[in-house]
C-alpha cells in the first residue's frame, strides 16, 4: 500500500510506514491488512513451480554455452524470473487493485469479481489484466538474477559445516543476505509496478504508463 501513493502531494498519502499501518487499522480494521491476499495464494503454487523448474532448465541449457558457473547461475535466475513474471502478473494486477480499495474489507469485491471487472473494462492486454507486465518482468527478473547468482556463488565459496545446526545457519544466512540484496536492487521495479497497476492520480489520465518512464517520473518528482 505504501508504494502506491503518489508522493507528498497525494491528499490520501501516508506520512510514514507507521502512519500507514495506523491509518489502515483505524479506517479498515485488522482485515484491511489482508486485502488482496487471495490472488497471491492462488499464484503461489504455480509461481514456485515455474521459478525452480525453469531455473533448472535454463541452467542445463547454459551448461552447453560454457559460461563460468557464477554467470550461468545469474543468467538462469534471470530467465526463471522473466518466465515467472508472465505467470504472476495477472494475479498482481488484481491484488493491487483490491489493495487500493480503501473501503472496509467486507465491502470490497471478491478477487473473482474484481478480475471480471478488469477484463470487462480494460480487457486482457497491457491496459487490462496484464497491465504493468514490463515492470513485473523487471522485478522478478532482477530479483531472481541477483538471488540465485549470489546464493549459489557464495554457497560454493563458504565451506560446508559438518555440524547440521551450523550448516543450517550457513544456508539460512546466505539466503537471508541474498534475499536482502536482491530486494534492495529490485525495489525500483516494484514501485514502478505498483504505480502502473494502481489507480492513476487523475481519473481518466494515465500518468504511469511504462516501467522506465514511471521510474523517471518518480525520481524527478520524489527523488
GROMACS .gro file of C-alpha atoms in nm:
model
  223
    1UNK     CA    1   0.000   0.000   0.000
    2UNK     CA    2   0.281   0.238   0.093
    3UNK     CA    3   0.441   0.206  -0.254
    4UNK     CA    4   0.127   0.307  -0.440
    5UNK     CA    5   0.085   0.662  -0.306
    6UNK     CA    6   0.193   0.946  -0.531
    7UNK     CA    7   0.442   1.143  -0.323
    8UNK     CA    8   0.387   1.419  -0.068
    9UNK     CA    9   0.119   1.588  -0.279
   10UNK     CA   10  -0.112   1.287  -0.257
   11UNK     CA   11  -0.404   1.405  -0.038
   12UNK     CA   12  -0.464   1.049   0.081
   13UNK     CA   13  -0.095   0.972   0.126
   14UNK     CA   14   0.068   0.823   0.434
   15UNK     CA   15   0.332   1.017   0.626
   16UNK     CA   16   0.539   0.711   0.712
   17UNK     CA   17   0.524   0.334   0.722
   18UNK     CA   18   0.399   0.353   1.082
   19UNK     CA   19   0.132   0.605   0.984
   20UNK     CA   20   0.029   0.373   0.701
   21UNK     CA   21  -0.024   0.086   0.945
   22UNK     CA   22  -0.215   0.304   1.194
   23UNK     CA   23  -0.439   0.457   0.927
   24UNK     CA   24  -0.528   0.124   0.769
   25UNK     CA   25  -0.608  -0.025   1.110
   26UNK     CA   26  -0.824   0.273   1.212
   27UNK     CA   27  -1.015   0.306   0.884
   28UNK     CA   28  -1.035  -0.051   0.761
   29UNK     CA   29  -0.975  -0.269   1.066
   30UNK     CA   30  -0.740  -0.564   1.108
   31UNK     CA   31  -0.867  -0.732   0.790
   32UNK     CA   32  -0.756  -0.426   0.595
   33UNK     CA   33  -0.402  -0.562   0.611
   34UNK     CA   34  -0.516  -0.876   0.428
   35UNK     CA   35  -0.679  -0.713   0.127
   36UNK     CA   36  -0.580  -0.883  -0.195
   37UNK     CA   37  -0.447  -1.193  -0.018
   38UNK     CA   38  -0.637  -1.446  -0.232
   39UNK     CA   39  -0.462  -1.376  -0.568
   40UNK     CA   40  -0.111  -1.435  -0.420
   41UNK     CA   41  -0.235  -1.757  -0.258
   42UNK     CA   42  -0.369  -1.875  -0.595
   43UNK     CA   43  -0.046  -1.775  -0.768
   44UNK     CA   44   0.197  -1.914  -0.510
   45UNK     CA   45   0.197  -2.281  -0.618
   46UNK     CA   46   0.240  -2.221  -0.995
   47UNK     CA   47   0.483  -1.937  -0.919
   48UNK     CA   48   0.718  -2.156  -0.714
   49UNK     CA   49   0.686  -2.445  -0.959
   50UNK     CA   50   0.771  -2.221  -1.255
   51UNK     CA   51   1.058  -2.048  -1.071
   52UNK     CA   52   1.251  -2.358  -0.970
   53UNK     CA   53   1.162  -2.578  -1.269
   54UNK     CA   54   1.265  -2.315  -1.525
   55UNK     CA   55   1.578  -2.227  -1.325
   56UNK     CA   56   1.695  -2.586  -1.354
   57UNK     CA   57   1.608  -2.599  -1.726
   58UNK     CA   58   1.787  -2.271  -1.804
   59UNK     CA   59   2.086  -2.390  -1.600
   60UNK     CA   60   2.106  -2.709  -1.808
   61UNK     CA   61   2.080  -2.513  -2.133
   62UNK     CA   62   2.355  -2.274  -2.023
   63UNK     CA   63   2.576  -2.572  -1.949
   64UNK     CA   64   2.621  -2.607  -2.325
   65UNK     CA   65   2.735  -2.244  -2.353
   66UNK     CA   66   3.049  -2.297  -2.141
   67UNK     CA   67   2.973  -1.997  -1.922
   68UNK     CA   68   3.150  -1.951  -1.587
   69UNK     CA   69   2.938  -2.111  -1.312
   70UNK     CA   70   2.871  -1.780  -1.138
   71UNK     CA   71   2.744  -1.614  -1.455
   72UNK     CA   72   2.541  -1.923  -1.551
   73UNK     CA   73   2.355  -1.917  -1.218
   74UNK     CA   74   2.276  -1.546  -1.258
   75UNK     CA   75   2.154  -1.581  -1.618
   76UNK     CA   76   1.946  -1.887  -1.530
   77UNK     CA   77   1.795  -1.687  -1.245
   78UNK     CA   78   1.713  -1.401  -1.482
   79UNK     CA   79   1.541  -1.641  -1.722
   80UNK     CA   80   1.338  -1.807  -1.446
   81UNK     CA   81   1.233  -1.467  -1.311
   82UNK     CA   82   1.114  -1.344  -1.651
   83UNK     CA   83   0.914  -1.664  -1.703
   84UNK     CA   84   0.770  -1.642  -1.352
   85UNK     CA   85   0.662  -1.280  -1.410
   86UNK     CA   86   0.443  -1.374  -1.706
   87UNK     CA   87   0.258  -1.624  -1.484
   88UNK     CA   88   0.205  -1.399  -1.180
   89UNK     CA   89   0.136  -1.059  -1.342
   90UNK     CA   90  -0.244  -1.100  -1.383
   91UNK     CA   91  -0.267  -1.201  -1.016
   92UNK     CA   92  -0.062  -0.894  -0.922
   93UNK     CA   93  -0.298  -0.663  -1.112
   94UNK     CA   94  -0.599  -0.800  -0.921
   95UNK     CA   95  -0.411  -0.788  -0.590
   96UNK     CA   96  -0.300  -0.425  -0.628
   97UNK     CA   97  -0.649  -0.319  -0.740
   98UNK     CA   98  -0.802  -0.477  -0.429
   99UNK     CA   99  -0.538  -0.325  -0.200
  100UNK     CA  100  -0.600   0.026  -0.328
  101UNK     CA  101  -0.970  -0.003  -0.244
  102UNK     CA  102  -0.993   0.185   0.086
  103UNK     CA  103  -1.336   0.057   0.180
  104UNK     CA  104  -1.369  -0.193   0.463
  105UNK     CA  105  -1.258  -0.548   0.387
  106UNK     CA  106  -1.617  -0.674   0.394
  107UNK     CA  107  -1.731  -0.405   0.147
  108UNK     CA  108  -1.481  -0.471  -0.130
  109UNK     CA  109  -1.550  -0.710  -0.421
  110UNK     CA  110  -1.409  -1.062  -0.426
  111UNK     CA  111  -1.098  -1.145  -0.627
  112UNK     CA  112  -1.302  -1.314  -0.900
  113UNK     CA  113  -1.547  -1.024  -0.927
  114UNK     CA  114  -1.257  -0.777  -0.945
  115UNK     CA  115  -1.082  -0.983  -1.215
  116UNK     CA  116  -1.400  -0.999  -1.424
  117UNK     CA  117  -1.446  -0.625  -1.385
  118UNK     CA  118  -1.092  -0.555  -1.504
  119UNK     CA  119  -1.136  -0.784  -1.806
  120UNK     CA  120  -1.477  -0.632  -1.888
  121UNK     CA  121  -1.350  -0.274  -1.862
  122UNK     CA  122  -0.995  -0.298  -1.998
  123UNK     CA  123  -0.956  -0.646  -2.147
  124UNK     CA  124  -0.671  -0.894  -2.113
  125UNK     CA  125  -0.399  -0.678  -2.267
  126UNK     CA  126  -0.144  -0.431  -2.136
  127UNK     CA  127  -0.414  -0.188  -2.024
  128UNK     CA  128  -0.612  -0.463  -1.851
  129UNK     CA  129  -0.520  -0.786  -1.679
  130UNK     CA  130  -0.159  -0.768  -1.799
  131UNK     CA  131  -0.104  -0.404  -1.706
  132UNK     CA  132   0.247  -0.336  -1.579
  133UNK     CA  133   0.396  -0.653  -1.728
  134UNK     CA  134   0.727  -0.487  -1.817
  135UNK     CA  135   0.775  -0.369  -1.458
  136UNK     CA  136   0.684  -0.715  -1.327
  137UNK     CA  137   0.936  -0.867  -1.568
  138UNK     CA  138   1.197  -0.631  -1.428
  139UNK     CA  139   1.101  -0.702  -1.067
  140UNK     CA  140   1.115  -1.081  -1.093
  141UNK     CA  141   1.398  -1.096  -1.345
  142UNK     CA  142   1.633  -0.875  -1.143
  143UNK     CA  143   1.540  -1.036  -0.810
  144UNK     CA  144   1.598  -1.393  -0.929
  145UNK     CA  145   1.914  -1.300  -1.116
  146UNK     CA  146   2.070  -1.144  -0.807
  147UNK     CA  147   1.927  -1.400  -0.563
  148UNK     CA  148   2.029  -1.719  -0.744
  149UNK     CA  149   2.358  -1.573  -0.866
  150UNK     CA  150   2.463  -1.455  -0.521
  151UNK     CA  151   2.326  -1.755  -0.330
  152UNK     CA  152   2.491  -2.032  -0.531
  153UNK     CA  153   2.820  -1.847  -0.574
  154UNK     CA  154   2.858  -1.770  -0.204
  155UNK     CA  155   2.730  -2.116  -0.101
  156UNK     CA  156   3.002  -2.276  -0.311
  157UNK     CA  157   3.270  -2.049  -0.164
  158UNK     CA  158   3.188  -2.091   0.205
  159UNK     CA  159   3.288  -2.438   0.330
  160UNK     CA  160   3.019  -2.689   0.427
  161UNK     CA  161   2.993  -2.741   0.804
  162UNK     CA  162   2.972  -3.094   0.940
  163UNK     CA  163   2.754  -2.980   1.230
  164UNK     CA  164   2.393  -2.989   1.095
  165UNK     CA  165   2.289  -2.690   1.309
  166UNK     CA  166   2.578  -2.476   1.187
  167UNK     CA  167   2.518  -2.594   0.830
  168UNK     CA  168   2.154  -2.484   0.861
  169UNK     CA  169   2.269  -2.143   0.988
  170UNK     CA  170   2.517  -2.116   0.700
  171UNK     CA  171   2.248  -2.174   0.437
  172UNK     CA  172   1.996  -1.959   0.623
  173UNK     CA  173   2.243  -1.672   0.647
  174UNK     CA  174   2.336  -1.691   0.279
  175UNK     CA  175   1.968  -1.700   0.183
  176UNK     CA  176   1.890  -1.404   0.410
  177UNK     CA  177   2.171  -1.190   0.266
  178UNK     CA  178   2.084  -1.295  -0.091
  179UNK     CA  179   1.718  -1.203  -0.047
  180UNK     CA  180   1.803  -0.870   0.117
  181UNK     CA  181   2.045  -0.763  -0.156
  182UNK     CA  182   1.806  -0.877  -0.431
  183UNK     CA  183   1.517  -0.685  -0.273
  184UNK     CA  184   1.723  -0.365  -0.244
  185UNK     CA  185   1.823  -0.384  -0.610
  186UNK     CA  186   1.480  -0.473  -0.750
  187UNK     CA  187   1.264  -0.236  -0.541
  188UNK     CA  188   1.254   0.043  -0.807
  189UNK     CA  189   1.084  -0.206  -1.042
  190UNK     CA  190   0.842  -0.300  -0.762
  191UNK     CA  191   0.748   0.064  -0.702
  192UNK     CA  192   0.701   0.119  -1.077
  193UNK     CA  193   0.481  -0.191  -1.096
  194UNK     CA  194   0.263  -0.072  -0.808
  195UNK     CA  195   0.222   0.277  -0.960
  196UNK     CA  196   0.129   0.139  -1.302
  197UNK     CA  197  -0.113  -0.122  -1.169
  198UNK     CA  198  -0.264   0.104  -0.904
  199UNK     CA  199  -0.507   0.394  -0.954
  200UNK     CA  200  -0.378   0.688  -1.157
  201UNK     CA  201  -0.356   1.028  -0.980
  202UNK     CA  202  -0.612   1.187  -1.213
  203UNK     CA  203  -0.907   0.969  -1.320
  204UNK     CA  204  -0.912   0.922  -1.697
  205UNK     CA  205  -0.547   1.025  -1.740
  206UNK     CA  206  -0.262   0.773  -1.747
  207UNK     CA  207   0.042   0.921  -1.574
  208UNK     CA  208   0.231   0.599  -1.501
  209UNK     CA  209   0.242   0.417  -1.833
  210UNK     CA  210   0.568   0.222  -1.883
  211UNK     CA  211   0.830   0.087  -1.647
  212UNK     CA  212   1.125   0.317  -1.710
  213UNK     CA  213   0.913   0.627  -1.771
  214UNK     CA  214   0.745   0.563  -1.436
  215UNK     CA  215   1.085   0.530  -1.268
  216UNK     CA  216   1.195   0.858  -1.428
  217UNK     CA  217   0.875   1.031  -1.311
  218UNK     CA  218   0.910   0.904  -0.955
  219UNK     CA  219   1.276   1.008  -0.948
  220UNK     CA  220   1.200   1.355  -1.086
  221UNK     CA  221   0.908   1.424  -0.852
  222UNK     CA  222   1.007   1.235  -0.538
  223UNK     CA  223   1.379   1.167  -0.552
   0.00000   0.00000   0.00000
